Amino acid sequence: RCVEKKTLDAYALFTKTVESLRQVFDEQRREPPLRANEPKFAGAALWASSLARVVRDAWVLLHEASSYLTKMREADDGEVAYVQLLAVLNDYKASRYKEWVQSLEAHSSMIGESNLLSKLEIPLMRRRALFSDTDESTQDLMTIRESLVLNGSSGMGCTNLIECNFDQELQCMFVEVQFWERFNGEYTIPYIAHDICNQYEK
């Protein structure tokens, strides 16, 4: 009786874990909790993988203990819930990958692969006028002036800033590729992204 009760408790806890993870996924799937350095598509897929890893580890522990756990209906119910959750998470990862590939293809078709490659030739740094009419925000100028004053400078003669000039779309592509590669071949890197990333160091 004691073994049966503990077995029931173990599978009830597992089922509760599956249901909790499914609720987290359903609530956050549209806006997954990504870190600042994580890309939109691959980051979301890795988030889903982390949920899958939690439930998979729990299932492996139960499976290894099955030899001395009492066979009961709750075990079958837990396995069904587990398989269903993994299927949902795998579909989500696949959809994120598909959307990324489609966005790459659309962008490449719009501007051309040669134009994408040409962006690698753009200088990495550029000068940005500090006090000019072309600045995007007057508030930004005021913030810069205040910063100069606080640091003991009047700003006189300081007419330029150095800023990063690397193409943001290429940067996003590189980061996506780096994160998709963490799946160790589960998802193929599209040719256009692979070709450009091979020239990253040039």
PDB file of C-alpha atoms in Angstrom:
ATOM      1  CA  ARG A   1       0.000   0.000   0.000  1.00  0.00           C
ATOM      2  CA  CYS A   2       2.808   2.409   0.833  1.00  0.00           C
ATOM      3  CA  VAL A   3       4.498   1.780  -2.540  1.00  0.00           C
ATOM      4  CA  GLU A   4       1.207   2.325  -4.362  1.00  0.00           C
ATOM      5  CA  LYS A   5       0.613   5.596  -2.546  1.00  0.00           C
ATOM      6  CA  LYS A   6       4.117   6.892  -3.272  1.00  0.00           C
ATOM      7  CA  THR A   7       3.777   5.809  -6.893  1.00  0.00           C
ATOM      8  CA  LEU A   8       0.515   7.682  -7.164  1.00  0.00           C
ATOM      9  CA  ASP A   9       2.120  10.745  -5.590  1.00  0.00           C
ATOM     10  CA  ALA A  10       5.067  10.579  -8.007  1.00  0.00           C
ATOM     11  CA  TYR A  11       2.903  10.414 -11.118  1.00  0.00           C
ATOM     12  CA  ALA A  12       0.541  13.068  -9.770  1.00  0.00           C
ATOM     13  CA  LEU A  13       3.529  15.375  -9.255  1.00  0.00           C
ATOM     14  CA  PHE A  14       4.772  14.629 -12.763  1.00  0.00           C
ATOM     15  CA  THR A  15       1.376  15.323 -14.293  1.00  0.00           C
ATOM     16  CA  LYS A  16       1.163  18.568 -12.343  1.00  0.00           C
ATOM     17  CA  THR A  17       4.594  19.553 -13.683  1.00  0.00           C
ATOM     18  CA  VAL A  18       3.490  18.856 -17.259  1.00  0.00           C
ATOM     19  CA  GLU A  19       0.311  20.874 -16.812  1.00  0.00           C
ATOM     20  CA  SER A  20       2.245  23.756 -15.243  1.00  0.00           C
ATOM     21  CA  LEU A  21       4.753  23.857 -18.104  1.00  0.00           C
ATOM     22  CA  ARG A  22       1.944  23.703 -20.651  1.00  0.00           C
ATOM     23  CA  GLN A  23       0.283  26.682 -18.960  1.00  0.00           C
ATOM     24  CA  VAL A  24       3.551  28.640 -19.001  1.00  0.00           C
ATOM     25  CA  PHE A  25       3.981  27.848 -22.687  1.00  0.00           C
ATOM     26  CA  ASP A  26       0.435  28.837 -23.615  1.00  0.00           C
ATOM     27  CA  GLU A  27       0.720  32.132 -21.738  1.00  0.00           C
ATOM     28  CA  GLN A  28       4.127  33.141 -23.103  1.00  0.00           C
ATOM     29  CA  ARG A  29       4.359  31.544 -26.531  1.00  0.00           C
ATOM     30  CA  ARG A  30       3.552  34.799 -28.348  1.00  0.00           C
ATOM     31  CA  GLU A  31       6.085  36.792 -26.331  1.00  0.00           C
ATOM     32  CA  PRO A  32       8.590  34.358 -24.810  1.00  0.00           C
ATOM     33  CA  PRO A  33      10.815  35.704 -22.016  1.00  0.00           C
ATOM     34  CA  LEU A  34      13.993  36.290 -24.001  1.00  0.00           C
ATOM     35  CA  ARG A  35      17.211  37.838 -22.735  1.00  0.00           C
ATOM     36  CA  ALA A  36      18.467  41.021 -24.369  1.00  0.00           C
ATOM     37  CA  ASN A  37      21.081  39.109 -26.384  1.00  0.00           C
ATOM     38  CA  GLU A  38      18.701  36.413 -27.644  1.00  0.00           C
ATOM     39  CA  PRO A  39      17.302  36.662 -31.185  1.00  0.00           C
ATOM     40  CA  LYS A  40      13.596  36.643 -31.987  1.00  0.00           C
ATOM     41  CA  PHE A  41      13.273  33.273 -33.720  1.00  0.00           C
ATOM     42  CA  ALA A  42      16.064  31.056 -32.419  1.00  0.00           C
ATOM     43  CA  GLY A  43      15.671  32.527 -28.942  1.00  0.00           C
ATOM     44  CA  ALA A  44      12.019  31.495 -28.873  1.00  0.00           C
ATOM     45  CA  ALA A  45      12.926  28.003 -30.076  1.00  0.00           C
ATOM     46  CA  LEU A  46      15.576  27.652 -27.366  1.00  0.00           C
ATOM     47  CA  TRP A  47      13.051  28.787 -24.767  1.00  0.00           C
ATOM     48  CA  ALA A  48      10.695  26.011 -25.898  1.00  0.00           C
ATOM     49  CA  SER A  49      13.612  23.566 -25.749  1.00  0.00           C
ATOM     50  CA  SER A  50      14.283  24.559 -22.151  1.00  0.00           C
ATOM     51  CA  LEU A  51      10.694  23.697 -21.237  1.00  0.00           C
ATOM     52  CA  ALA A  52      10.997  20.384 -23.056  1.00  0.00           C
ATOM     53  CA  ARG A  53      14.230  19.604 -21.218  1.00  0.00           C
ATOM     54  CA  VAL A  54      12.584  20.107 -17.828  1.00  0.00           C
ATOM     55  CA  VAL A  55       9.717  17.720 -18.540  1.00  0.00           C
ATOM     56  CA  ARG A  56      12.000  15.223 -20.323  1.00  0.00           C
ATOM     57  CA  ASP A  57      14.368  15.023 -17.368  1.00  0.00           C
ATOM     58  CA  ALA A  58      11.443  14.391 -15.032  1.00  0.00           C
ATOM     59  CA  TRP A  59      10.087  11.652 -17.314  1.00  0.00           C
ATOM     60  CA  VAL A  60      13.486   9.939 -17.523  1.00  0.00           C
ATOM     61  CA  LEU A  61      13.632   9.751 -13.731  1.00  0.00           C
ATOM     62  CA  LEU A  62      10.180   8.164 -13.590  1.00  0.00           C
ATOM     63  CA  HIS A  63      11.029   5.753 -16.385  1.00  0.00           C
ATOM     64  CA  GLU A  64      14.210   4.633 -14.624  1.00  0.00           C
ATOM     65  CA  ALA A  65      12.168   3.988 -11.463  1.00  0.00           C
ATOM     66  CA  SER A  66       9.418   2.068 -13.292  1.00  0.00           C
ATOM     67  CA  SER A  67      10.915  -1.304 -12.347  1.00  0.00           C
ATOM     68  CA  TYR A  68       9.901  -0.874  -8.714  1.00  0.00           C
ATOM     69  CA  LEU A  69       6.913   1.451  -9.113  1.00  0.00           C
ATOM     70  CA  THR A  70       3.448  -0.039  -9.158  1.00  0.00           C
ATOM     71  CA  LYS A  71       1.786  -0.086 -12.568  1.00  0.00           C
ATOM     72  CA  MET A  72      -1.318   2.106 -12.537  1.00  0.00           C
ATOM     73  CA  ARG A  73      -3.526   4.158 -14.820  1.00  0.00           C
ATOM     74  CA  GLU A  74      -1.959   7.441 -13.683  1.00  0.00           C
ATOM     75  CA  ALA A  75       1.293   6.346 -15.329  1.00  0.00           C
ATOM     76  CA  ASP A  76      -0.418   6.076 -18.713  1.00  0.00           C
ATOM     77  CA  ASP A  77      -2.150   9.416 -18.217  1.00  0.00           C
ATOM     78  CA  GLY A  78       1.172  11.046 -17.366  1.00  0.00           C
ATOM     79  CA  GLU A  79       2.838   9.584 -20.437  1.00  0.00           C
ATOM     80  CA  VAL A  80       0.047  10.844 -22.700  1.00  0.00           C
ATOM     81  CA  ALA A  81       0.341  14.353 -21.263  1.00  0.00           C
ATOM     82  CA  TYR A  82       4.137  14.193 -21.640  1.00  0.00           C
ATOM     83  CA  VAL A  83       4.026  13.100 -25.294  1.00  0.00           C
ATOM     84  CA  GLN A  84       1.433  15.754 -26.123  1.00  0.00           C
ATOM     85  CA  LEU A  85       3.484  18.537 -24.554  1.00  0.00           C
ATOM     86  CA  LEU A  86       6.646  17.483 -26.380  1.00  0.00           C
ATOM     87  CA  ALA A  87       4.734  17.446 -29.662  1.00  0.00           C
ATOM     88  CA  VAL A  88       3.421  20.960 -29.054  1.00  0.00           C
ATOM     89  CA  LEU A  89       6.896  22.258 -28.163  1.00  0.00           C
ATOM     90  CA  ASN A  90       8.490  20.610 -31.202  1.00  0.00           C
ATOM     91  CA  ASP A  91       5.826  22.112 -33.473  1.00  0.00           C
ATOM     92  CA  TYR A  92       6.503  25.513 -31.947  1.00  0.00           C
ATOM     93  CA  LYS A  93      10.248  25.229 -32.581  1.00  0.00           C
ATOM     94  CA  ALA A  94       9.624  24.133 -36.153  1.00  0.00           C
ATOM     95  CA  SER A  95       7.273  27.071 -36.725  1.00  0.00           C
ATOM     96  CA  ARG A  96       9.848  29.533 -35.384  1.00  0.00           C
ATOM     97  CA  TYR A  97      12.439  28.076 -37.746  1.00  0.00           C
ATOM     98  CA  LYS A  98      10.052  28.208 -40.699  1.00  0.00           C
ATOM     99  CA  GLU A  99       9.180  31.850 -39.993  1.00  0.00           C
ATOM    100  CA  TRP A 100      12.874  32.747 -39.787  1.00  0.00           C
ATOM    101  CA  VAL A 101      13.650  31.085 -43.117  1.00  0.00           C
ATOM    102  CA  GLN A 102      10.688  32.809 -44.744  1.00  0.00           C
ATOM    103  CA  SER A 103      11.823  36.201 -43.427  1.00  0.00           C
ATOM    104  CA  LEU A 104      15.319  35.578 -44.811  1.00  0.00           C
ATOM    105  CA  GLU A 105      13.993  34.574 -48.206  1.00  0.00           C
ATOM    106  CA  ALA A 106      11.652  37.559 -48.354  1.00  0.00           C
ATOM    107  CA  HIS A 107      14.407  39.992 -47.436  1.00  0.00           C
ATOM    108  CA  SER A 108      16.859  38.417 -49.873  1.00  0.00           C
ATOM    109  CA  SER A 109      14.305  38.565 -52.687  1.00  0.00           C
ATOM    110  CA  MET A 110      13.552  42.191 -51.922  1.00  0.00           C
ATOM    111  CA  ILE A 111      17.106  43.558 -51.963  1.00  0.00           C
ATOM    112  CA  GLY A 112      19.048  40.752 -53.675  1.00  0.00           C
ATOM    113  CA  GLU A 113      21.768  38.473 -52.336  1.00  0.00           C
ATOM    114  CA  SER A 114      24.526  40.581 -53.865  1.00  0.00           C
ATOM    115  CA  ASN A 115      23.290  43.629 -51.974  1.00  0.00           C
ATOM    116  CA  LEU A 116      23.299  41.658 -48.750  1.00  0.00           C
ATOM    117  CA  LEU A 117      26.904  40.656 -49.361  1.00  0.00           C
ATOM    118  CA  SER A 118      27.840  44.235 -50.218  1.00  0.00           C
ATOM    119  CA  LYS A 119      26.767  45.305 -46.728  1.00  0.00           C
ATOM    120  CA  LEU A 120      29.831  43.516 -45.411  1.00  0.00           C
ATOM    121  CA  GLU A 121      31.955  46.137 -47.174  1.00  0.00           C
ATOM    122  CA  ILE A 122      30.424  49.024 -45.231  1.00  0.00           C
ATOM    123  CA  PRO A 123      32.893  50.571 -42.721  1.00  0.00           C
ATOM    124  CA  LEU A 124      32.294  49.316 -39.195  1.00  0.00           C
ATOM    125  CA  MET A 125      32.495  52.787 -37.619  1.00  0.00           C
ATOM    126  CA  ARG A 126      31.329  56.236 -38.620  1.00  0.00           C
ATOM    127  CA  ARG A 127      31.256  59.746 -37.243  1.00  0.00           C
ATOM    128  CA  ARG A 128      27.976  61.117 -36.021  1.00  0.00           C
ATOM    129  CA  ALA A 129      27.434  64.856 -35.797  1.00  0.00           C
ATOM    130  CA  LEU A 130      26.907  65.773 -32.159  1.00  0.00           C
ATOM    131  CA  PHE A 131      25.220  69.148 -32.414  1.00  0.00           C
ATOM    132  CA  SER A 132      23.535  69.278 -35.793  1.00  0.00           C
ATOM    133  CA  ASP A 133      20.090  69.741 -37.215  1.00  0.00           C
ATOM    134  CA  THR A 134      20.155  66.193 -38.544  1.00  0.00           C
ATOM    135  CA  ASP A 135      20.101  64.603 -35.095  1.00  0.00           C
ATOM    136  CA  GLU A 136      17.030  62.479 -34.610  1.00  0.00           C
ATOM    137  CA  SER A 137      16.133  63.725 -31.165  1.00  0.00           C
ATOM    138  CA  THR A 138      16.580  67.048 -29.384  1.00  0.00           C
ATOM    139  CA  GLN A 139      16.259  65.151 -26.145  1.00  0.00           C
ATOM    140  CA  ASP A 140      19.272  63.032 -27.099  1.00  0.00           C
ATOM    141  CA  LEU A 141      21.285  66.214 -27.666  1.00  0.00           C
ATOM    142  CA  MET A 142      20.305  67.572 -24.271  1.00  0.00           C
ATOM    143  CA  THR A 143      21.335  64.280 -22.639  1.00  0.00           C
ATOM    144  CA  ILE A 144      24.720  64.399 -24.386  1.00  0.00           C
ATOM    145  CA  ARG A 145      25.290  68.026 -23.382  1.00  0.00           C
ATOM    146  CA  GLU A 146      24.405  67.246 -19.764  1.00  0.00           C
ATOM    147  CA  SER A 147      26.788  64.292 -19.821  1.00  0.00           C
ATOM    148  CA  LEU A 148      29.605  66.503 -21.131  1.00  0.00           C
ATOM    149  CA  VAL A 149      28.965  69.101 -18.450  1.00  0.00           C
ATOM    150  CA  LEU A 150      28.926  66.488 -15.689  1.00  0.00           C
ATOM    151  CA  ASN A 151      32.244  65.174 -16.935  1.00  0.00           C
ATOM    152  CA  GLY A 152      33.834  68.626 -16.866  1.00  0.00           C
ATOM    153  CA  SER A 153      33.529  69.450 -20.549  1.00  0.00           C
ATOM    154  CA  SER A 154      31.596  72.271 -22.128  1.00  0.00           C
ATOM    155  CA  GLY A 155      31.265  70.325 -25.349  1.00  0.00           C
ATOM    156  CA  MET A 156      33.007  73.096 -27.293  1.00  0.00           C
ATOM    157  CA  GLY A 157      35.019  71.631 -30.128  1.00  0.00           C
ATOM    158  CA  CYS A 158      33.520  68.194 -29.628  1.00  0.00           C
ATOM    159  CA  THR A 159      31.547  68.053 -32.842  1.00  0.00           C
ATOM    160  CA  ASN A 160      31.562  64.338 -33.637  1.00  0.00           C
ATOM    161  CA  LEU A 161      30.878  61.015 -32.008  1.00  0.00           C
ATOM    162  CA  ILE A 162      32.045  57.590 -33.168  1.00  0.00           C
ATOM    163  CA  GLU A 163      29.243  55.068 -33.507  1.00  0.00           C
ATOM    164  CA  CYS A 164      28.826  51.549 -34.831  1.00  0.00           C
ATOM    165  CA  ASN A 165      27.953  51.472 -38.510  1.00  0.00           C
ATOM    166  CA  PHE A 166      27.501  47.720 -38.914  1.00  0.00           C
ATOM    167  CA  ASP A 167      24.261  46.814 -40.686  1.00  0.00           C
ATOM    168  CA  GLN A 168      21.641  45.859 -38.102  1.00  0.00           C
ATOM    169  CA  GLU A 169      19.909  43.359 -40.355  1.00  0.00           C
ATOM    170  CA  LEU A 170      23.160  41.484 -40.899  1.00  0.00           C
ATOM    171  CA  GLN A 171      23.855  41.587 -37.188  1.00  0.00           C
ATOM    172  CA  CYS A 172      20.450  40.041 -36.478  1.00  0.00           C
ATOM    173  CA  MET A 173      21.132  37.357 -39.076  1.00  0.00           C
ATOM    174  CA  PHE A 174      24.515  36.485 -37.539  1.00  0.00           C
ATOM    175  CA  VAL A 175      22.999  36.182 -34.077  1.00  0.00           C
ATOM    176  CA  GLU A 176      20.129  34.036 -35.353  1.00  0.00           C
ATOM    177  CA  VAL A 177      22.591  31.696 -37.060  1.00  0.00           C
ATOM    178  CA  GLN A 178      24.739  31.411 -33.926  1.00  0.00           C
ATOM    179  CA  PHE A 179      21.714  30.464 -31.837  1.00  0.00           C
ATOM    180  CA  TRP A 180      20.237  28.033 -34.385  1.00  0.00           C
ATOM    181  CA  GLU A 181      23.588  26.249 -34.461  1.00  0.00           C
ATOM    182  CA  ARG A 182      23.061  25.396 -30.806  1.00  0.00           C
ATOM    183  CA  PHE A 183      20.554  22.784 -31.963  1.00  0.00           C
ATOM    184  CA  ASN A 184      23.511  20.765 -33.302  1.00  0.00           C
ATOM    185  CA  GLY A 185      22.213  20.191 -36.807  1.00  0.00           C
ATOM    186  CA  GLU A 186      18.548  19.740 -35.958  1.00  0.00           C
ATOM    187  CA  TYR A 187      17.800  22.775 -38.122  1.00  0.00           C
ATOM    188  CA  THR A 188      19.649  23.515 -41.352  1.00  0.00           C
ATOM    189  CA  ILE A 189      21.089  26.982 -41.805  1.00  0.00           C
ATOM    190  CA  PRO A 190      19.729  28.421 -45.097  1.00  0.00           C
ATOM    191  CA  TYR A 191      22.268  28.887 -47.883  1.00  0.00           C
ATOM    192  CA  ILE A 192      22.019  32.679 -47.988  1.00  0.00           C
ATOM    193  CA  ALA A 193      22.677  32.998 -44.246  1.00  0.00           C
ATOM    194  CA  HIS A 194      25.386  30.338 -44.284  1.00  0.00           C
ATOM    195  CA  ASP A 195      27.176  31.996 -47.202  1.00  0.00           C
ATOM    196  CA  ILE A 196      27.199  35.429 -45.596  1.00  0.00           C
ATOM    197  CA  CYS A 197      28.232  34.130 -42.179  1.00  0.00           C
ATOM    198  CA  ASN A 198      31.198  32.355 -43.753  1.00  0.00           C
ATOM    199  CA  GLN A 199      32.482  35.813 -44.657  1.00  0.00           C
ATOM    200  CA  TYR A 200      31.869  37.252 -41.200  1.00  0.00           C
ATOM    201  CA  GLU A 201      35.569  37.640 -40.445  1.00  0.00           C
ATOM    202  CA  LYS A 202      36.391  39.389 -43.747  1.00  0.00           C
TER     203      LYS A 202
END
